[in-house]
Amino acid sequence: MAPRGAAAPEAPLNPRLPAPLWLVLAALLGLVVGIASQRMGAPRAEPEPTADVATVFDRVRPSVVDVRVPGDREKLGAGVVVGPLEVVTARHLVFDAAGPLEVRAHDGTLQQARVVGTDARSDLALLAIDRPLEPARMGNAGRVRVGDTVLAVGNPFGLSHSLSVGVVGAKDRRLQAGGGPRVGFLQLSIPLNPGNSGGPIFNLEGELVGLLTGTHTEGQGIGFAVPTDVVAEAMPDLRAGRHVSRGFLGIRAEDTERGVEVVSTIPTGPADVAGLQPGDLVTGFDDVDIGRTTDLYDRLDALPGGHRTHMRLLRDGQLQVLEVELSDWASQPVVIAGMTLRPLAGSGGRVVAIRPRSRASRAGVQLDDVVRTVDGLPMYAPADVRTALSTATSGSLGLERQGRALQVPI
């Protein structure tokens, strides 16, 4: 018993547990509370950006040029230097240039440029210049992720070397052009204004990852860019001044639960001649498996016109192999709706013959008309027009007639 007047010993915090254990628990509790207090009291540090946008812009500016296309209707755009004497820009900007183009560097110096080669499918054009400029560093578009920050440098409304910043909203977007989806584009949260076409897209490392194309999206609040891997694939043909040949099969296909199903074939087209039928499931080209329509169009883009390929398909559950000779997507004349179209750069073709009492004749189509669009979709080759009109009973032709644009129901 404690002496009278002495303080009574403190009772344990929990008489059921020994004191040393409670001391350990109290220490742990204090540690947890301290950590929580630090987290609540101190603001969370934001992650450091991988690069300063202004610094990247200063680094890439010397590789960007403004492009001016003289003529009755002057056109403005942008381009990127890919070799000391080479500039890549958008094909639709320069395909109908009547004479030399004008290129303005970031320091204001001017020089003339000429078109060396173009590719309608990817909307690319290669220009040659006489005085060297600083080439951009090529990046790998395959490493670009949805959500990555990118920089666009262009010439919107003639405002030279303007910077826009956005993010990658999607990859491998297939924009319809009548003859099937075009190459897979990067979709960007960057509004594309007149004058931005052909402008480069850079990542935060200052590497070129794409080239803006304005054929579908001017004024729509988003932009699309040709990835650099597509640019690299086209460069040998562009440098040689050759037409970039891409295979044309002549089918309309769609993704189904069973696979890539043939919906229709173009009469006398390569698929029709080889014996392909609606309902067939395409499973492969040679040793390349086909699981989606994007696989199909990627394979066709990789093969030139005239290439013979062994096409694997399922028909009524049975595996079959057909030999198909692809035609050239952009070079063949076609007959559709009673009119004969011959290839003309940057269009669906020029009308060179019209059958009396045909759809085209009744619609008022005339000789030498140039087909620009079908139902608002841009046409880049006669094959586009054939596919678009053969799968619809009616539509609207966007024509150019003696320099005037008009719409004709057909």
Coordinates of C-alpha atoms in Angstrom, one line a residue:
M1 CA 0.0 0.0 0.0
A2 CA 1.3 3.5 -0.9
P3 CA 2.1 5.9 1.9
R4 CA -0.6 8.4 2.8
G5 CA -0.2 11.6 0.7
A6 CA 1.8 10.0 -2.1
A7 CA 0.3 10.1 -5.6
A8 CA -1.5 7.0 -6.6
P9 CA 0.2 5.1 -9.5
E10 CA -1.5 5.7 -12.9
A11 CA -3.7 3.0 -14.1
P12 CA -2.6 1.3 -17.4
L13 CA -4.4 2.6 -20.5
N14 CA -5.9 -0.8 -20.9
P15 CA -5.7 -3.1 -17.9
R16 CA -6.1 -6.1 -20.1
L17 CA -2.9 -5.4 -22.1
P18 CA 0.7 -5.0 -20.8
A19 CA 2.0 -1.4 -20.7
P20 CA 4.9 -2.0 -23.2
L21 CA 2.5 -3.0 -25.9
W22 CA 0.4 0.2 -25.4
L23 CA 3.6 2.3 -25.7
V24 CA 4.3 0.7 -29.1
L25 CA 0.8 1.3 -30.3
A26 CA 0.9 4.9 -29.1
A27 CA 4.1 5.5 -31.0
L28 CA 2.7 4.1 -34.2
L29 CA -0.5 6.2 -33.8
G30 CA 1.6 9.3 -33.4
L31 CA 3.5 8.5 -36.5
V32 CA 0.4 7.9 -38.6
V33 CA -1.2 11.2 -37.3
G34 CA 2.0 13.1 -38.1
I35 CA 2.1 11.8 -41.7
A36 CA -1.6 12.6 -42.2
S37 CA -1.0 16.1 -40.8
Q38 CA 1.8 16.6 -43.2
R39 CA -0.3 15.5 -46.2
M40 CA -3.2 17.7 -45.2
G41 CA -1.1 20.7 -44.3
A42 CA 1.4 20.8 -47.2
P43 CA 0.1 21.4 -50.8
R44 CA 0.7 18.5 -53.1
A45 CA 3.6 19.2 -55.5
E46 CA 2.7 19.2 -59.2
P47 CA 4.8 17.0 -61.4
E48 CA 7.5 18.9 -63.3
P49 CA 6.7 19.3 -67.0
T50 CA 9.0 17.4 -69.3
A51 CA 9.9 20.5 -71.2
D52 CA 9.1 24.2 -71.3
V53 CA 6.8 24.9 -74.2
A54 CA 8.4 28.3 -75.0
T55 CA 11.9 26.6 -75.1
V56 CA 10.6 23.9 -77.4
F57 CA 9.0 26.5 -79.7
D58 CA 12.3 28.5 -79.9
R59 CA 14.1 25.3 -80.8
V60 CA 11.7 24.2 -83.6
R61 CA 10.9 27.5 -85.2
P62 CA 13.8 27.5 -87.7
S63 CA 12.4 24.3 -89.2
V64 CA 9.0 25.7 -89.9
V65 CA 8.1 27.8 -93.0
D66 CA 5.1 29.6 -94.4
V67 CA 3.9 28.6 -97.8
R68 CA 2.1 30.9 -100.2
V69 CA 0.5 29.6 -103.4
P70 CA 0.0 32.5 -105.9
G71 CA -3.0 32.6 -108.2
D72 CA -6.4 34.1 -108.7
R73 CA -7.3 32.6 -105.3
E74 CA -4.1 32.9 -103.2
K75 CA -3.7 30.1 -100.7
L76 CA -1.7 30.2 -97.5
G77 CA -0.4 27.3 -95.5
A78 CA 2.7 26.1 -93.7
G79 CA 5.4 23.4 -94.1
V80 CA 8.3 21.8 -92.3
V81 CA 11.9 21.4 -93.4
V82 CA 12.8 17.6 -93.6
G83 CA 16.1 18.0 -95.5
P84 CA 18.3 21.0 -96.1
L85 CA 16.6 21.6 -99.4
E86 CA 13.3 19.8 -98.8
V87 CA 10.0 21.0 -97.4
V88 CA 6.9 18.8 -96.8
T89 CA 3.5 20.4 -96.8
A90 CA -0.2 19.5 -97.5
R91 CA -0.9 18.3 -101.0
H92 CA -4.3 19.9 -101.2
L93 CA -2.7 23.2 -100.6
V94 CA -0.3 23.1 -103.6
F95 CA -1.6 20.5 -106.1
D96 CA -3.1 23.1 -108.5
A97 CA -0.3 25.7 -108.3
A98 CA 0.1 27.4 -111.7
G99 CA 3.7 28.4 -111.0
P100 CA 6.5 28.6 -108.4
L101 CA 5.5 28.7 -104.8
E102 CA 6.8 31.1 -102.1
V103 CA 8.4 29.9 -98.9
R104 CA 9.0 32.3 -96.0
A105 CA 11.5 31.2 -93.2
H106 CA 11.1 32.2 -89.5
D107 CA 13.5 35.1 -90.0
G108 CA 11.4 36.5 -92.8
T109 CA 13.6 35.5 -95.7
L110 CA 11.8 34.5 -98.9
Q111 CA 12.6 32.0 -101.6
Q112 CA 10.8 30.1 -104.3
A113 CA 9.9 26.4 -104.2
R114 CA 8.6 23.9 -106.7
V115 CA 6.5 20.7 -106.2
V116 CA 8.6 17.6 -106.6
G117 CA 6.0 14.9 -105.7
T118 CA 2.6 14.4 -104.1
D119 CA 0.5 11.7 -102.5
A120 CA -3.3 12.1 -102.7
R121 CA -4.1 9.4 -100.2
S122 CA -2.1 10.9 -97.4
D123 CA -2.4 14.5 -98.5
L124 CA 1.4 15.0 -98.6
A125 CA 3.5 17.1 -101.0
L126 CA 7.3 17.5 -101.2
L127 CA 8.7 20.9 -102.2
A128 CA 12.3 21.7 -103.4
I129 CA 14.0 24.9 -102.3
D130 CA 17.3 26.4 -103.4
R131 CA 18.8 27.8 -100.2
P132 CA 19.2 25.4 -97.2
L133 CA 17.2 25.6 -94.1
E134 CA 17.5 23.7 -90.8
P135 CA 15.7 20.3 -90.9
A136 CA 13.4 19.2 -88.1
R137 CA 14.3 16.2 -85.9
M138 CA 12.1 13.3 -86.9
G139 CA 10.2 11.6 -84.1
N140 CA 8.4 8.3 -83.9
A141 CA 4.7 8.8 -84.2
G142 CA 4.2 5.2 -83.0
R143 CA 5.3 6.2 -79.5
V144 CA 2.8 9.0 -79.3
R145 CA 0.1 8.3 -76.7
V146 CA -3.5 9.6 -76.4
G147 CA -3.3 12.5 -74.0
D148 CA 0.3 13.6 -74.9
T149 CA 0.8 17.3 -75.2
V150 CA 1.8 18.4 -78.7
L151 CA 2.7 21.7 -80.4
A152 CA 1.4 22.9 -83.7
V153 CA 3.1 25.7 -85.6
G154 CA 1.3 27.2 -88.6
N155 CA 0.2 30.3 -90.5
P156 CA -3.4 30.8 -89.6
F157 CA -5.0 33.7 -91.5
G158 CA -1.5 34.7 -92.6
L159 CA -0.3 35.1 -89.0
S160 CA 3.2 33.7 -89.5
H161 CA 4.7 31.1 -87.2
S162 CA 1.8 31.0 -84.8
L163 CA 1.9 28.4 -81.9
S164 CA -1.0 26.3 -80.7
V165 CA -0.8 23.7 -77.9
G166 CA -3.1 20.8 -77.5
V167 CA -3.3 17.1 -76.8
V168 CA -3.6 13.9 -78.9
G169 CA -7.3 13.0 -78.7
A170 CA -7.1 9.7 -80.7
K171 CA -4.8 7.7 -82.9
D172 CA -5.4 5.9 -86.2
R173 CA -8.5 7.9 -87.2
R174 CA -9.6 6.8 -90.6
L175 CA -11.2 9.6 -92.6
Q176 CA -13.5 8.5 -95.3
A177 CA -12.7 9.6 -98.8
G178 CA -15.2 7.5 -100.8
G179 CA -12.7 4.8 -101.9
G180 CA -12.3 3.6 -98.4
P181 CA -10.7 5.0 -95.2
R182 CA -7.5 6.9 -95.8
V183 CA -4.3 6.5 -93.8
G184 CA -4.7 6.5 -90.0
F185 CA -4.4 10.1 -88.7
L186 CA -3.7 11.6 -85.3
Q187 CA -6.7 13.5 -84.0
L188 CA -5.8 16.6 -82.1
S189 CA -7.5 19.1 -79.8
I190 CA -6.1 21.9 -81.9
P191 CA -8.5 23.9 -84.1
L192 CA -7.4 24.0 -87.7
N193 CA -7.8 27.4 -89.2
P194 CA -7.2 28.4 -92.8
G195 CA -3.4 28.7 -93.2
N196 CA -2.5 26.0 -90.7
S197 CA -2.6 23.2 -93.4
G198 CA 0.8 21.6 -93.8
G199 CA 2.0 22.9 -90.5
P200 CA 4.1 20.5 -88.3
I201 CA 3.2 18.8 -85.0
F202 CA 6.0 18.5 -82.5
N203 CA 6.2 16.5 -79.2
L204 CA 7.7 18.1 -76.0
E205 CA 11.1 16.8 -77.1
G206 CA 11.0 19.0 -80.1
E207 CA 10.6 16.0 -82.5
L208 CA 8.4 16.1 -85.5
V209 CA 5.5 13.6 -85.1
G210 CA 2.9 14.7 -87.7
L211 CA 1.8 17.1 -90.3
L212 CA -1.5 19.0 -90.2
T213 CA -4.0 18.2 -93.0
G214 CA -7.1 20.5 -93.4
T215 CA -9.1 18.6 -95.9
H216 CA -11.8 17.7 -93.4
T217 CA -11.7 19.9 -90.4
E218 CA -11.1 23.6 -91.0
G219 CA -13.2 25.6 -88.6
Q220 CA -14.5 22.5 -86.7
G221 CA -12.4 22.9 -83.5
I222 CA -10.2 19.8 -84.0
G223 CA -7.4 18.9 -86.3
F224 CA -5.9 15.8 -87.9
A225 CA -2.3 15.1 -88.6
V226 CA -0.5 12.7 -90.9
P227 CA 1.9 10.7 -88.7
T228 CA 5.6 10.8 -89.4
D229 CA 5.7 7.0 -90.2
V230 CA 3.4 7.7 -93.1
V231 CA 5.6 10.6 -94.2
A232 CA 8.7 8.3 -94.1
E233 CA 7.0 5.6 -96.1
A234 CA 6.1 8.1 -98.9
M235 CA 9.4 9.9 -99.0
P236 CA 11.3 7.7 -101.5
D237 CA 8.5 8.0 -104.1
L238 CA 8.0 11.7 -103.4
R239 CA 11.8 12.4 -103.8
A240 CA 11.8 10.6 -107.1
G241 CA 8.8 12.5 -108.3
R242 CA 6.9 9.3 -108.7
H243 CA 3.2 8.7 -108.1
V244 CA 2.8 7.0 -104.7
S245 CA 1.0 3.8 -105.8
R246 CA -1.4 2.2 -103.4
G247 CA -3.4 -0.9 -104.0
F248 CA -7.1 -0.8 -104.8
L249 CA -9.2 -3.8 -104.2
G250 CA -12.7 -2.5 -105.1
I251 CA -14.8 -3.7 -102.1
R252 CA -16.8 -2.2 -99.3
A253 CA -16.1 -4.0 -96.1
E254 CA -17.2 -3.7 -92.5
D255 CA -16.2 -5.1 -89.1
T256 CA -18.6 -7.7 -87.8
E257 CA -18.6 -10.2 -84.9
R258 CA -17.5 -12.8 -87.4
G259 CA -14.6 -10.7 -88.8
V260 CA -14.0 -8.4 -91.8
E261 CA -17.1 -9.0 -94.0
V262 CA -17.4 -8.0 -97.7
V263 CA -20.5 -5.9 -98.1
S264 CA -20.3 -5.3 -101.8
T265 CA -17.8 -5.3 -104.7
I266 CA -17.2 -2.8 -107.5
P267 CA -18.2 -4.3 -110.9
T268 CA -15.1 -5.3 -112.9
G269 CA -12.9 -4.2 -110.0
P270 CA -10.1 -6.4 -108.8
A271 CA -12.1 -8.2 -106.2
D272 CA -15.0 -8.8 -108.5
V273 CA -12.8 -10.2 -111.2
A274 CA -11.1 -12.5 -108.7
G275 CA -14.5 -13.9 -107.6
L276 CA -15.0 -12.2 -104.2
Q277 CA -18.6 -12.2 -103.1
P278 CA -20.7 -10.3 -100.5
G279 CA -20.7 -12.2 -97.3
D280 CA -17.1 -13.5 -97.7
L281 CA -14.9 -13.0 -94.6
V282 CA -11.4 -11.7 -95.4
T283 CA -8.8 -13.3 -93.1
G284 CA -5.5 -12.5 -94.7
F285 CA -3.3 -11.2 -97.6
D286 CA -0.4 -13.6 -98.3
D287 CA 1.2 -14.1 -94.8
V288 CA -0.4 -11.1 -93.2
D289 CA -3.5 -11.8 -91.0
I290 CA -6.5 -9.5 -91.4
G291 CA -8.7 -9.1 -88.2
R292 CA -10.2 -5.6 -88.7
T293 CA -10.9 -3.3 -91.6
T294 CA -8.0 -1.1 -90.5
D295 CA -5.7 -4.1 -91.1
L296 CA -7.2 -4.5 -94.6
Y297 CA -6.7 -0.9 -95.6
D298 CA -3.2 -0.8 -94.0
R299 CA -2.2 -3.8 -96.1
L300 CA -3.7 -2.2 -99.3
D301 CA -1.8 1.0 -98.7
A302 CA 1.4 -1.0 -98.3
L303 CA 1.0 -2.8 -101.7
P304 CA 1.3 -1.0 -105.1
G305 CA -1.1 -1.3 -108.0
G306 CA -0.3 -4.3 -110.1
H307 CA 0.7 -6.4 -107.2
R308 CA -0.6 -10.0 -107.2
T309 CA -1.6 -11.2 -103.8
H310 CA -3.1 -14.4 -102.4
M311 CA -6.2 -13.4 -100.4
R312 CA -7.4 -15.8 -97.7
L313 CA -11.1 -15.8 -96.9
L314 CA -13.9 -17.8 -95.4
R315 CA -17.0 -18.6 -97.5
D316 CA -19.7 -20.7 -95.9
G317 CA -17.3 -21.8 -93.2
Q318 CA -14.7 -23.1 -95.8
L319 CA -11.3 -21.6 -96.2
Q320 CA -10.5 -20.4 -99.7
V321 CA -7.6 -18.7 -101.3
L322 CA -8.0 -16.3 -104.3
E323 CA -5.3 -14.7 -106.4
V324 CA -6.1 -11.0 -106.8
E325 CA -4.2 -8.4 -108.9
L326 CA -4.6 -5.1 -107.3
S327 CA -5.2 -2.0 -109.4
D328 CA -3.8 1.5 -108.6
W329 CA -6.0 3.4 -106.3
A330 CA -5.5 6.7 -108.0
S331 CA -4.6 6.1 -111.6
Q332 CA -7.4 4.2 -113.3
P333 CA -10.3 5.9 -115.3
V334 CA -13.8 4.7 -114.3
V335 CA -17.3 4.7 -115.7
I336 CA -20.0 5.4 -113.1
A337 CA -23.5 6.8 -113.4
G338 CA -23.0 7.0 -117.1
M339 CA -20.0 9.3 -117.0
T340 CA -16.4 8.4 -117.7
L341 CA -13.9 10.0 -115.3
R342 CA -10.2 10.3 -116.0
P343 CA -7.7 11.0 -113.2
L344 CA -6.9 14.6 -112.5
A345 CA -4.6 15.6 -109.6
G346 CA -6.4 16.6 -106.4
S347 CA -9.9 15.6 -107.6
G348 CA -12.3 12.7 -108.3
G349 CA -11.5 13.1 -112.0
R350 CA -12.5 15.0 -115.1
V351 CA -15.6 14.0 -117.1
V352 CA -14.5 13.0 -120.5
A353 CA -17.7 11.2 -121.7
I354 CA -21.4 11.1 -120.8
R355 CA -23.8 8.4 -121.9
P356 CA -27.2 9.8 -123.1
R357 CA -30.1 9.4 -120.7
S358 CA -27.8 8.2 -117.9
R359 CA -27.9 9.4 -114.3
A360 CA -25.1 11.9 -115.0
S361 CA -26.8 13.2 -118.1
R362 CA -30.2 13.6 -116.4
A363 CA -28.4 15.4 -113.5
G364 CA -26.9 18.0 -115.9
V365 CA -23.3 16.9 -115.7
Q366 CA -21.2 18.3 -118.6
L367 CA -18.0 17.4 -120.4
D368 CA -14.9 18.8 -118.7
D369 CA -16.6 19.1 -115.3
V370 CA -14.3 18.2 -112.4
V371 CA -15.7 16.1 -109.6
R372 CA -14.6 17.5 -106.2
T373 CA -16.9 15.9 -103.7
V374 CA -19.7 13.4 -103.3
D375 CA -22.2 14.1 -100.5
G376 CA -19.6 16.5 -99.0
L377 CA -16.8 13.9 -98.9
P378 CA -13.7 14.9 -100.8
M379 CA -12.8 12.8 -103.8
Y380 CA -9.1 12.1 -104.6
A381 CA -9.4 9.7 -107.5
P382 CA -12.0 8.3 -109.9
A383 CA -12.1 5.2 -107.8
D384 CA -13.4 7.3 -104.9
V385 CA -16.4 8.5 -107.0
R386 CA -17.1 5.0 -108.3
T387 CA -17.3 3.6 -104.8
A388 CA -19.3 6.5 -103.4
L389 CA -22.0 6.4 -106.1
S390 CA -22.1 2.6 -106.6
T391 CA -23.3 2.2 -103.0
A392 CA -25.9 4.9 -103.0
T393 CA -29.1 5.4 -105.2
S394 CA -28.8 9.2 -104.9
G395 CA -26.3 11.8 -103.8
S396 CA -24.9 15.2 -104.5
L397 CA -21.9 15.9 -106.7
G398 CA -19.7 18.9 -105.9
L399 CA -18.4 20.0 -109.3
E400 CA -16.0 22.6 -110.7
R401 CA -17.1 24.0 -114.0
Q402 CA -15.0 26.6 -115.7
G403 CA -13.6 27.8 -112.4
R404 CA -17.1 27.9 -110.6
A405 CA -18.1 25.5 -107.9
L406 CA -21.6 24.0 -108.0
Q407 CA -23.7 21.2 -106.4
V408 CA -25.6 18.8 -108.6
P409 CA -28.1 16.2 -107.3
I410 CA -27.6 12.8 -108.9

